[in-house]
Amino acid sequence: MRYLLILIPFISIIILNLFPKKNRLAAAFWTGAVIFTLQLMMSMIFPFNDWGKVIFRSIEPVLGFNLLFDDLTILLLISSAMVCLTSFITGWSTIKKDDDKFYFTNLLLIALIGINGIAMAGGTVSLYLFIEVTALSSFIMVALYRDKQGLEGSWKYLMLSVVASVLMLTSISLFLMLAPSTTFADIRTIASAGNTTVLFQLAVILFVCGLLIKGGLVPFHGWLPDAYTSAPAPVSVLLAGIVTKASGIFALARFITSASGTPEPLKNVLLLVGILSIVIGALAALGQNDIKRMLAYSSISQMGYIVAGLGIGTALGTFAALFHFFNHAVFKTQLFANAAAIEEQLGTRDMDKMGGLGSKMPVTATTATIASLSTAGIPPLAGFWSKVLIIIALWSSAYYAYAAIALTASIVTLAYFLTLQRKVFFGKVAQGLENIKEAGYGLIIPSVVLTCITVGVGIIFPFFMGVFIK
Amino acid sequence: MAILIILLILTLLASLWAAMTPMLLRAAIALALTSALLSVLMFQLNSPYAAVFELSVCAGLISVIFVSVITLTHRLPLKEYLRRRQSRIYRFMYLPFIVIAVVLAMYFIRIDLNIMPSMTQSISDVRIALWEYRRIYLFGQIMAILAGVFGVLVLFKGDKED
Amino acid sequence: MDTVQMFWIFSIFIAAIAVIGIYCIIATFNLLRALIGLELLIKAVTLLLIISGYLSGRTAVAQAIVITVIVVEVVAMVVAAGLIIGFFKQYDSLNVKNTRSMKG
């Protein structure tokens, strides 16, 4: 049942902490492996066969929780299962101290509960609550090593996240007055009535602005590059792959489709923020020489695409945005896992010091190249389809200037990723790097799996395109 | 109604004091005072449960946290203190003007308020509301507290005197 | 008392406290004072939640939301205090300028 998605990790945390001290590392490993694989299986198998459909989609709340479960939920569950599993494997290959490994596993389980809660939230307050739970575990995970940069990134993240929460709570209190209650269904009754007052529209815009800050879009992106670069490697994977997207973009998609629709001012705000994010993210990524910082700005740019797609309002735009959501979860996780592998082997993240790694680390190089091409939108990979659909949706809704800008930014994306490839992987082997070997198995296997998913989805997609567009 | 306005003005003054006082310990005490006044305000507005929570948690726990952090991070020597105090007065000089400007701006923008079009349920007791209708909030709060426990374990490790 | 008028009176005070909180975060050199400003913002929003619950008659739901917010925000304050102690151990001072070291 859907309640198991948030109850099983909770019970596992309790059981995990009951182990005595000398056993707890092994217990943490096995618990984490079991739970994340279980999440993957539950999100992929159960919603699709008939027996699971009956259980998952039954209406009445069983334990007294008001949890939704629809197609959007399945999207987030699958994405989060992949990203959390990758983050877990990366964490166990990268984190050195045993205590840190143990706490990391626990915090990752709490983040998983939070993300499942976001996927199934039934009202604005539950959404806020689970976003906060995920954010709290993320703050602690970013500062896991207690070094200078980690603390700084975590501090900035915390400040801006609490400000965003304040905006969301202001909006919730306005909804408390203007709608029968704060659940999505009740807000929808007021929004679809037609004549919404100025205060209601202000409440919607405030809620959306709070979510955009949490998602790290321009002009609210001040925390994102610092948090992504200074976090430990598996935490960067988690943040980029799922936390920012679930807290910001997924909550936005849920709010728009369930509660408010897209009135005109909201559409303009989303389109503007989306296009600004695309442009500024792409331009800022050009001038970076820290590999994770460049990937962070690239994340801002890609999320701009998703938000712009959501802001269009048509079915094609929403579908393209959600497909790009899934693709971005795959290839950005892949890229951050590769960056983790590089950092693990080299000990540095400065791209100017790297060169010619293609011959030394062949698997990492190949997977990073494929993921970069997918991000830039090269056929026949998956990223191409989602980007093309977003640009087509922009074009067909008569936003010609925005479509042209999105297309140009895609070319800039290709430019900086080619720079990355050239600097890091190709060319001559730089000084002092002759002894680098390939990264360990723990870092290679997720990369290979994710690359296969990207390539596979890209090839299969055209056949299924008619089926998916609802 | 008059008592509400008096309480509001007192809360505003307490928060102003918390922002502008140069000594951190006094700022923490001012924050606790603001929480206490807010709690009394909530009692007046028919929200006793939230008022008790606010009083015990914010005026108690957060003040303890603040005072312990202030004592763990030692203070500046006196000369540096006085120098900072001077610059603080000048930096915060603009604050009352900004507050009055925002208040006047809000007074002049009259938005039409159409409150509460329909009330579907009339629940009177918070305990029923929290347990019957919104039980997910309790689960989420437990999760948040669990995350806080791990935060304490991760961040406060190492040598913490006292 | 007229509900609209009461709402506006309260919201003026709430806006004032919020502005004080934001100003406190921006115009300070000390990390702890930024935390105090954050707390003031949260108190302003708590007051807004209570008053909207009172004016619409739904005090029960509003109190449930306020209790949730208080729990979540106190955990956030604990994490922030832990970060400040970590800052102090690394830098031996609490200047805000230490948090501007990452550029670009």
XYZ file of C-alpha atoms in Angstrom:
736
model
C 0.000 0.000 0.000
C 1.106 3.538 -0.473
C 1.506 4.082 3.239
C 4.292 1.539 3.227
C 6.357 3.905 1.149
C 6.770 6.213 4.073
C 6.423 3.697 6.874
C 8.973 1.094 5.799
C 11.977 3.466 5.784
C 10.868 4.834 9.145
C 10.724 1.408 10.735
C 14.050 0.536 9.173
C 15.682 3.598 10.730
C 14.423 2.554 14.133
C 15.622 -1.006 13.681
C 18.962 0.185 12.343
C 19.679 2.279 15.376
C 19.009 -0.555 17.749
C 22.086 -2.492 16.651
C 25.110 -2.536 18.930
C 28.022 -0.433 17.935
C 30.284 -3.011 16.417
C 27.673 -4.418 14.110
C 26.100 -1.251 12.985
C 28.178 -0.560 9.937
C 27.308 -3.824 8.259
C 23.701 -3.405 9.364
C 23.637 0.043 7.781
C 24.938 -1.287 4.513
C 22.446 -4.076 4.229
C 19.527 -1.976 5.411
C 20.282 0.718 2.909
C 20.734 -1.720 0.053
C 17.485 -3.508 0.857
C 15.409 -0.372 1.324
C 16.530 1.397 -1.807
C 16.150 -1.654 -3.992
C 12.732 -2.182 -2.448
C 11.812 1.381 -3.327
C 12.883 0.774 -6.894
C 10.869 -2.393 -7.150
C 7.807 -0.995 -5.492
C 7.726 2.041 -7.669
C 8.151 0.128 -10.888
C 6.200 -3.046 -10.413
C 3.304 -2.386 -8.140
C 1.574 0.515 -9.805
C 1.467 -1.250 -13.107
C -0.020 -4.647 -12.515
C -3.683 -4.977 -11.752
C -3.442 -6.229 -8.205
C -1.188 -3.334 -7.334
C -3.537 -0.890 -8.998
C -6.365 -1.898 -6.728
C -4.285 -1.470 -3.608
C -2.450 1.648 -4.591
C -5.260 3.653 -5.953
C -7.943 2.941 -3.427
C -9.499 6.155 -2.308
C -10.252 5.932 1.358
C -7.396 6.805 3.662
C -6.501 3.756 5.686
C -4.274 4.928 8.480
C -5.809 8.337 8.623
C -3.213 9.812 6.329
C -4.408 11.739 3.352
C -2.036 10.559 0.644
C -2.545 10.916 -3.067
C -1.223 8.478 -5.607
C -1.423 9.270 -9.281
C 0.795 9.358 -12.339
C 2.922 12.223 -11.098
C 3.678 10.185 -8.002
C 4.977 7.281 -10.047
C 7.317 9.609 -11.919
C 8.883 10.918 -8.761
C 9.085 7.497 -7.146
C 10.995 5.990 -10.042
C 13.335 8.964 -10.333
C 14.018 9.080 -6.617
C 14.636 5.342 -6.440
C 17.321 5.570 -9.116
C 18.983 8.615 -7.640
C 18.912 7.387 -4.048
C 20.374 4.038 -5.035
C 23.162 5.751 -6.961
C 23.815 8.097 -4.087
C 23.922 5.226 -1.641
C 26.418 3.231 -3.719
C 28.528 6.335 -4.339
C 28.449 7.124 -0.649
C 29.683 3.721 0.360
C 32.557 3.986 -2.104
C 33.560 7.526 -1.231
C 33.040 8.283 2.437
C 36.002 7.302 4.479
C 35.048 7.267 8.123
C 32.716 4.602 9.457
C 30.696 6.960 11.618
C 30.082 9.201 8.656
C 28.918 6.235 6.622
C 26.439 5.275 9.293
C 25.004 8.760 9.673
C 24.893 9.206 5.930
C 22.780 6.085 5.527
C 20.366 7.214 8.207
C 20.050 10.687 6.754
C 19.550 9.263 3.297
C 16.687 7.153 4.617
C 15.097 10.235 6.184
C 15.476 12.072 2.879
C 13.791 9.122 1.176
C 10.841 9.394 3.558
C 10.642 13.080 2.797
C 10.697 12.553 -0.964
C 8.068 9.843 -0.815
C 5.984 12.195 1.266
C 6.361 14.961 -1.311
C 5.302 12.510 -3.991
C 2.155 11.622 -2.134
C 1.238 14.872 -0.393
C -2.404 15.742 -0.413
C -2.394 19.338 0.750
C -0.205 22.392 0.811
C 0.727 21.916 4.449
C 1.739 18.264 4.004
C 3.751 19.339 0.981
C 5.488 22.024 3.033
C 6.110 19.567 5.861
C 7.755 16.901 3.725
C 9.747 19.480 1.796
C 11.110 20.656 5.129
C 11.935 17.107 6.244
C 13.893 16.523 3.032
C 15.584 19.914 3.376
C 16.571 19.303 7.002
C 18.242 16.031 6.161
C 19.950 17.746 3.209
C 21.375 20.523 5.383
C 22.959 17.992 7.645
C 24.233 15.891 4.778
C 25.889 18.857 3.052
C 27.798 19.607 6.237
C 28.618 15.953 6.862
C 32.366 16.419 6.838
C 32.237 19.600 8.937
C 34.856 21.288 6.770
C 34.878 24.973 5.943
C 33.299 24.754 2.539
C 30.641 22.268 3.536
C 29.545 24.429 6.445
C 29.380 27.475 4.238
C 27.321 25.749 1.568
C 24.984 24.342 4.188
C 24.581 27.744 5.851
C 23.601 29.468 2.630
C 21.217 26.663 1.776
C 19.625 26.892 5.206
C 19.155 30.655 5.094
C 17.496 30.710 1.712
C 15.464 27.598 2.431
C 13.968 29.119 5.585
C 13.152 32.331 3.707
C 11.408 30.229 1.073
C 9.494 28.410 3.817
C 8.364 31.762 5.195
C 6.975 32.680 1.769
C 5.187 29.369 1.490
C 3.690 29.724 4.959
C 2.430 33.220 4.177
C 0.701 31.772 1.176
C -0.707 28.896 3.244
C -2.197 31.300 5.757
C -3.839 33.250 2.940
C -5.230 30.012 1.564
C -6.536 29.190 5.021
C -8.670 32.273 4.861
C -9.699 32.190 1.234
C -10.434 28.501 0.677
C -12.386 25.926 2.700
C -9.166 24.276 3.807
C -5.596 23.955 2.702
C -5.824 20.704 0.771
C -5.361 20.750 -2.981
C -8.921 19.754 -3.748
C -10.320 22.647 -1.780
C -8.014 25.200 -3.325
C -9.030 23.909 -6.712
C -12.683 24.615 -5.986
C -11.872 28.268 -5.512
C -9.407 28.513 -8.380
C -11.689 26.988 -10.941
C -14.638 29.101 -9.916
C -13.399 31.754 -12.274
C -13.343 35.057 -10.479
C -10.341 34.854 -8.224
C -9.562 37.869 -6.130
C -6.247 39.672 -6.176
C -5.392 38.227 -2.797
C -5.858 34.679 -4.052
C -3.603 35.284 -7.016
C -1.067 36.852 -4.687
C -1.196 33.741 -2.525
C -0.603 31.495 -5.536
C 2.340 33.590 -6.700
C 3.877 33.629 -3.217
C 3.639 29.842 -2.956
C 5.195 29.430 -6.374
C 7.999 31.864 -5.486
C 8.744 29.877 -2.351
C 8.966 26.704 -4.417
C 11.173 28.385 -6.999
C 13.640 29.424 -4.309
C 13.781 25.844 -3.089
C 14.321 24.662 -6.628
C 17.225 26.979 -7.159
C 16.009 28.976 -10.123
C 17.134 32.412 -11.109
C 16.967 34.951 -9.465
C 16.894 32.831 -6.346
C 19.821 30.603 -7.095
C 22.323 32.117 -4.702
C 22.683 29.012 -2.617
C 22.813 26.411 -5.301
C 26.363 26.495 -6.714
C 27.933 26.723 -3.272
C 25.839 23.924 -1.825
C 26.431 21.598 -4.765
C 30.178 22.090 -4.939
C 30.955 21.949 -1.261
C 28.843 18.927 -0.440
C 30.413 15.485 -0.239
C 30.247 13.585 -3.491
C 27.229 11.342 -2.801
C 25.326 14.288 -1.347
C 25.910 16.263 -4.536
C 24.483 13.346 -6.456
C 21.436 13.335 -4.206
C 20.937 17.100 -4.262
C 21.250 17.474 -8.003
C 19.342 14.374 -8.864
C 16.364 14.602 -6.644
C 16.195 16.997 -3.728
C 16.179 20.268 -5.613
C 13.919 18.829 -8.241
C 11.458 17.220 -5.855
C 11.237 20.199 -3.529
C 11.044 22.764 -6.248
C 9.946 21.447 -9.600
C 7.842 18.476 -8.621
C 5.986 20.430 -5.961
C 5.384 23.124 -8.560
C 4.002 20.596 -11.020
C 1.796 19.100 -8.324
C 0.544 22.493 -7.231
C -0.219 23.610 -10.754
C -1.959 20.482 -11.917
C -3.915 19.830 -8.755
C -4.676 23.162 -7.274
C -4.494 26.193 -9.370
C -4.245 25.582 -13.077
C -2.222 28.233 -14.869
C -3.732 31.677 -14.788
C -2.101 34.367 -16.854
C 0.153 36.040 -14.279
C 1.468 32.656 -13.186
C 2.274 31.674 -16.749
C 4.235 34.849 -17.307
C 6.175 34.435 -14.077
C 7.074 30.826 -14.830
C 8.109 31.519 -18.388
C 10.220 34.474 -17.389
C 11.945 32.621 -14.575
C 12.470 29.597 -16.806
C 14.051 31.517 -19.650
C 16.233 33.547 -17.283
C 17.440 30.354 -15.631
C 18.253 28.769 -18.961
C 20.285 31.735 -20.110
C 22.084 32.629 -16.907
C 22.811 29.017 -16.024
C 24.310 28.337 -19.439
C 26.370 31.529 -19.493
C 27.718 31.080 -15.989
C 28.697 27.502 -16.688
C 30.994 28.600 -19.484
C 33.498 30.289 -17.255
C 33.952 27.711 -14.534
C 36.939 25.566 -13.922
C 35.645 23.588 -10.985
C 33.884 20.582 -12.362
C 31.103 20.395 -9.818
C 30.381 24.101 -9.993
C 29.994 23.855 -13.722
C 27.607 20.958 -13.315
C 25.676 22.996 -10.722
C 25.127 25.862 -13.156
C 24.185 23.354 -15.804
C 21.541 22.021 -13.419
C 20.107 25.511 -13.049
C 19.928 25.773 -16.810
C 18.166 22.442 -17.258
C 15.640 23.212 -14.575
C 14.894 26.411 -16.381
C 13.796 24.254 -19.303
C 11.463 22.271 -17.077
C 9.901 25.355 -15.516
C 9.460 27.014 -18.893
C 7.759 23.859 -20.126
C 5.401 23.902 -17.154
C 4.678 27.552 -17.651
C 3.325 27.080 -21.134
C 0.177 25.464 -19.872
C -0.597 23.106 -22.725
C -0.612 19.327 -22.412
C 2.401 19.008 -24.690
C 4.380 21.482 -22.626
C 3.591 19.756 -19.348
C 4.426 16.348 -20.740
C 7.710 17.577 -22.220
C 8.617 19.207 -18.919
C 7.962 16.034 -16.932
C 9.875 13.924 -19.423
C 12.799 16.283 -19.143
C 12.467 15.961 -15.367
C 13.016 12.221 -15.642
C 15.843 12.569 -18.142
C 17.606 15.142 -16.050
C 17.415 12.844 -13.044
C 19.204 10.210 -15.095
C 21.916 12.167 -16.810
C 22.731 14.728 -14.145
C 23.088 11.970 -11.563
C 25.351 10.220 -14.024
C 27.513 13.299 -14.453
C 27.816 13.922 -10.749
C 28.718 10.278 -10.193
C 31.460 10.686 -12.792
C 32.645 13.835 -11.094
C 32.753 11.869 -7.860
C 34.849 9.205 -9.548
C 37.248 11.822 -10.880
C 37.502 13.538 -7.534
C 38.057 10.245 -5.789
C 40.930 9.256 -8.022
C 42.562 12.631 -8.525
C 41.895 14.429 -5.291
C 41.136 17.682 -7.043
C 38.207 19.244 -8.852
C 40.053 21.883 -10.808
C 39.647 21.221 -14.488
C 42.722 23.177 -15.439
C 44.847 20.591 -13.736
C 43.287 17.716 -15.574
C 43.899 16.436 -19.009
C 44.039 13.290 -21.016
C 42.079 11.189 -18.599
C 40.332 9.439 -21.428
C 43.024 6.825 -21.719
C 43.373 6.288 -18.012
C 39.718 6.098 -17.022
C 37.931 4.757 -20.062
C 34.597 3.829 -18.491
C 34.191 7.171 -16.768
C 35.109 9.005 -19.932
C 32.639 7.147 -22.111
C 29.754 7.461 -19.706
C 30.447 11.138 -19.092
C 30.553 11.811 -22.801
C 27.246 10.104 -23.424
C 25.606 11.926 -20.523
C 26.964 15.277 -21.689
C 25.622 14.712 -25.173
C 22.251 13.812 -23.720
C 22.204 17.007 -21.684
C 23.009 19.069 -24.714
C 20.225 17.452 -26.649
C 21.916 15.389 -29.318
C 19.879 12.714 -31.067
C 19.232 9.837 -30.589
C 19.705 10.166 -26.853
C 16.868 10.815 -24.448
C 17.731 14.442 -23.796
C 17.158 15.292 -27.410
C 13.518 14.238 -27.351
C 12.602 16.129 -24.230
C 14.358 19.317 -25.300
C 12.883 19.213 -28.770
C 9.422 18.739 -27.318
C 9.871 21.711 -25.015
C 11.035 23.902 -27.886
C 8.161 22.731 -30.066
C 5.697 23.445 -27.263
C 7.141 26.935 -26.878
C 6.923 27.518 -30.600
C 3.392 26.264 -31.011
C 2.112 28.495 -28.229
C 3.405 31.536 -30.092
C 6.308 32.260 -27.797
C 8.708 32.539 -30.689
C 11.340 34.569 -28.914
C 11.468 32.152 -26.010
C 11.807 29.168 -28.329
C 14.698 30.833 -30.131
C 16.413 31.597 -26.834
C 15.944 28.020 -25.645
C 17.442 26.707 -28.852
C 20.440 29.012 -28.605
C 21.003 28.037 -24.998
C 21.027 24.416 -26.074
C 23.937 25.223 -28.367
C 25.725 26.981 -25.495
C 25.143 23.838 -23.413
C 26.854 21.819 -26.092
C 29.711 24.316 -26.052
C 30.505 24.078 -22.398
C 30.165 20.357 -22.290
C 32.566 20.015 -25.168
C 34.923 22.227 -23.217
C 34.572 19.854 -20.295
C 35.309 16.863 -22.464
C 38.285 18.467 -24.077
C 39.820 19.699 -20.877
C 39.297 16.653 -18.773
C 39.334 13.638 -20.975
C 41.063 14.307 -24.214
C 44.389 15.836 -25.037
C 47.695 15.084 -23.460
C 48.020 13.600 -20.041
C 48.754 16.419 -17.617
C 51.643 16.559 -15.172
C 51.544 14.304 -12.195
C 48.598 12.286 -13.372
C 50.365 9.327 -14.803
C 49.433 6.999 -12.017
C 45.697 7.418 -12.094
C 43.741 4.240 -12.403
C 40.117 3.680 -13.105
C 37.725 4.242 -10.221
C 36.525 1.363 -8.123
C 33.587 -0.846 -8.990
C 31.232 0.978 -6.700
C 31.543 4.089 -8.775
C 31.511 2.457 -12.167
C 28.457 0.264 -11.952
C 25.877 3.009 -11.379
C 27.405 5.043 -14.180
C 27.110 2.200 -16.622
C 23.528 1.446 -15.616
C 22.443 5.067 -15.897
C 24.081 5.436 -19.286
C 22.238 2.403 -20.530
C 18.986 3.939 -19.322
C 19.711 7.182 -21.161
C 20.566 5.468 -24.401
C 17.729 2.993 -24.104
C 15.070 5.583 -23.419
C 16.350 7.668 -26.250
C 16.064 4.865 -28.723
C 12.753 3.464 -27.555
C 10.998 6.759 -27.065
C 9.830 7.571 -30.610
C 7.895 4.339 -30.716
C 6.033 5.130 -27.550
C 5.483 8.793 -28.083
C 1.907 8.461 -29.084
C 1.143 6.351 -26.039
C 2.600 8.743 -23.518
C 1.054 11.975 -24.617
C -2.178 12.130 -22.683
C -9.456 44.930 20.839
C -7.457 47.569 22.622
C -5.465 44.946 24.454
C -4.568 43.334 21.139
C -3.165 46.556 19.831
C -1.153 47.114 23.004
C 0.263 43.593 22.760
C 1.121 44.111 19.125
C 2.966 47.335 19.829
C 4.873 45.689 22.669
C 5.839 42.774 20.382
C 7.045 45.193 17.757
C 9.139 47.072 20.296
C 10.617 43.853 21.663
C 11.598 42.690 18.169
C 13.098 46.095 17.442
C 15.139 45.804 20.587
C 16.275 42.308 19.618
C 17.492 43.576 16.259
C 19.281 46.654 17.436
C 20.940 45.821 20.706
C 24.699 45.397 20.382
C 25.113 42.659 22.958
C 24.148 39.201 21.789
C 22.943 37.969 25.147
C 20.481 40.822 25.328
C 19.317 40.032 21.832
C 18.593 36.446 22.887
C 16.635 37.688 25.909
C 14.723 40.078 23.674
C 13.875 37.178 21.381
C 12.510 35.202 24.335
C 10.488 38.255 25.346
C 9.068 38.495 21.826
C 8.069 34.844 21.995
C 6.353 35.361 25.346
C 4.399 38.346 24.055
C 3.456 36.398 20.953
C 2.234 33.585 23.167
C 0.017 35.947 25.153
C -1.322 37.304 21.881
C -2.203 33.785 20.815
C -4.061 33.194 24.066
C -6.138 36.252 23.311
C -6.917 34.927 19.838
C -8.506 31.681 21.012
C -5.498 29.482 20.286
C -4.420 28.110 23.660
C -2.623 24.996 22.413
C -0.443 26.870 19.987
C 0.269 29.452 22.662
C 1.520 26.838 25.112
C 3.643 25.243 22.421
C 5.133 28.573 21.431
C 5.862 29.492 25.011
C 7.524 26.244 25.953
C 9.435 25.705 22.739
C 10.362 29.107 21.433
C 10.719 31.032 24.653
C 12.366 28.081 26.310
C 14.226 25.718 24.057
C 15.425 28.216 21.506
C 16.647 30.572 24.210
C 18.587 27.723 25.763
C 20.119 26.939 22.388
C 21.032 30.567 21.794
C 22.558 31.100 25.188
C 24.580 27.908 24.934
C 25.873 28.847 21.476
C 26.755 32.327 22.711
C 28.698 30.960 25.640
C 30.457 28.383 23.471
C 31.711 31.047 21.078
C 33.684 33.496 23.116
C 33.103 37.181 22.972
C 35.196 39.955 21.619
C 37.539 42.091 23.695
C 36.149 45.375 24.866
C 37.752 47.752 22.372
C 36.522 45.775 19.422
C 33.114 45.749 21.070
C 32.862 49.491 21.319
C 34.035 49.937 17.765
C 31.414 47.509 16.543
C 28.800 49.254 18.638
C 29.464 52.537 16.921
C 29.180 51.126 13.454
C 26.055 49.231 14.447
C 24.163 52.400 15.356
C 24.911 53.870 11.960
C 24.014 50.709 10.130
C 20.685 50.336 11.839
C 19.843 53.995 11.527
C 17.716 53.429 8.482
C 15.641 50.664 9.985
C 12.790 52.639 11.608
C 12.351 54.669 8.447
C 12.044 51.527 6.345
C 9.506 50.075 8.745
C 7.379 53.223 8.667
C 7.647 53.387 4.881
C 6.474 49.773 4.499
C 3.607 50.359 6.910
C 2.452 53.442 5.046
C 2.723 51.648 1.721
C 0.531 48.839 2.990
C -1.959 51.307 4.366
C -2.449 52.921 1.033
C -2.772 49.786 -1.063
C -6.282 48.691 -0.296
C -6.825 45.207 -1.631
C -10.305 43.827 -1.600
C -10.455 41.009 0.905
C -13.042 38.311 0.414
C -12.457 35.996 3.321
C -13.855 32.525 3.906
C -16.354 31.813 1.186
C -17.448 28.577 2.824
C -16.640 26.601 5.904
C -17.021 22.897 5.366
C -16.136 21.532 8.783
C -16.339 23.284 12.080
C -13.862 21.593 14.315
C -13.465 23.130 17.679
C -10.666 21.216 19.256
C -7.096 21.059 18.047
C -6.594 17.593 19.357
C -9.411 16.238 17.215
C -8.200 18.230 14.243
C -4.689 16.924 14.508
C -5.525 13.303 15.169
C -8.555 12.715 12.996
C -8.160 14.949 10.035
C -4.522 15.763 9.718
C -2.711 12.820 11.160
C -0.001 13.093 8.532
C 1.267 16.221 10.296
C 2.159 14.171 13.357
C 4.104 11.701 11.269
C 5.963 14.503 9.556
C 6.825 16.117 12.856
C 8.268 12.844 14.106
C 10.375 12.683 10.974
C 11.603 16.225 11.496
C 12.566 15.472 15.076
C 14.400 12.345 13.899
C 16.323 14.437 11.392
C 17.131 16.877 14.183
C 18.503 14.065 16.334
C 20.842 13.039 13.557
C 21.781 16.650 13.043
C 22.833 16.920 16.639
C 24.789 13.687 16.361
C 26.604 14.785 13.246
C 27.217 18.447 13.954
C 27.813 18.527 17.666
C 30.276 15.711 17.744
C 33.834 16.117 18.794
C 34.844 18.107 21.802
C 32.061 20.180 23.189
C 32.995 21.701 26.480
C 30.222 21.357 29.022
C -14.789 44.611 15.091
C -14.807 44.496 11.369
C -12.751 41.541 10.092
C -11.172 43.346 7.182
C -10.019 46.187 9.375
C -8.654 43.808 11.947
C -6.785 41.908 9.276
C -5.156 45.036 7.989
C -4.108 46.213 11.416
C -2.519 42.876 12.170
C -0.870 42.594 8.807
C 0.750 45.987 9.210
C 2.407 44.821 12.421
C 3.352 41.516 10.831
C 4.931 43.302 7.902
C 6.842 45.519 10.309
C 8.251 42.562 12.225
C 9.122 40.839 8.959
C 10.976 43.909 7.720
C 12.893 44.067 11.001
C 13.825 40.417 10.583
C 14.982 40.821 6.978
C 16.948 43.935 7.823
C 18.576 42.095 10.691
C 19.729 39.340 8.345
C 21.103 41.729 5.757
C 22.766 44.380 7.909
C 24.812 42.359 10.329
C 28.349 41.118 10.627
C 27.639 38.366 13.067
C 26.207 34.991 12.135
C 24.228 34.697 15.337
C 22.396 37.921 14.667
C 21.411 36.610 11.251
C 19.877 33.678 13.095
C 17.938 36.094 15.308
C 16.611 37.837 12.204
C 15.522 34.475 10.826
C 13.680 33.754 14.057
C 11.878 37.076 13.842
C 10.707 36.255 10.328
C 9.341 32.941 11.536
C 7.512 34.633 14.405
C 5.912 37.066 12.007
C 4.626 34.209 9.874
C 3.365 32.332 12.945
C 1.376 35.383 13.929
C -0.030 35.594 10.425
C -1.141 31.964 10.604
C -2.870 32.500 13.941
C -4.671 35.614 12.854
C -5.900 34.020 9.653
C -7.151 31.083 11.689
C -8.939 33.413 14.073
C -10.567 35.500 11.379
C -11.871 32.570 9.415
C -13.000 30.655 12.472
C -10.764 27.663 11.816
C -8.651 27.923 14.910
C -8.175 24.161 15.145
C -6.511 23.719 11.757
C -4.494 26.872 12.247
C -3.172 25.635 15.563
C -2.273 22.296 14.019
C -0.308 24.111 11.311
C 1.381 26.372 13.859
C 2.460 23.432 15.988
C 3.916 21.753 12.904
C 5.747 24.923 11.916
C 7.175 25.373 15.402
C 8.516 21.818 15.485
C 10.092 22.085 12.052
C 11.600 25.478 12.685
C 13.095 24.530 16.015
C 14.869 21.629 14.328
C 16.122 24.051 11.661
C 17.416 26.342 14.424
C 19.206 23.442 16.073
C 20.897 22.558 12.780
C 21.823 26.220 12.240
C 23.296 26.423 15.737
C 25.324 23.302 14.988
C 26.605 24.939 11.810
C 27.567 28.062 13.758
C 29.507 26.013 16.272
C 31.236 24.285 13.373
C 32.076 27.684 11.867
C 33.517 28.786 15.154
C 35.718 25.726 15.402
C 37.043 26.268 11.890
C 37.537 30.014 11.805
C 37.632 31.029 15.455
C 35.339 33.991 14.825
C 31.761 34.501 13.775
C 32.201 37.077 11.091
C 29.806 36.871 8.188
C 32.642 37.602 5.825
C 33.798 34.053 6.341
C 30.775 32.829 4.470
C 31.647 34.741 1.345
C 34.743 32.783 0.533
C 33.297 30.819 -2.355
C 33.247 32.921 -5.463
C 31.697 32.688 -8.868
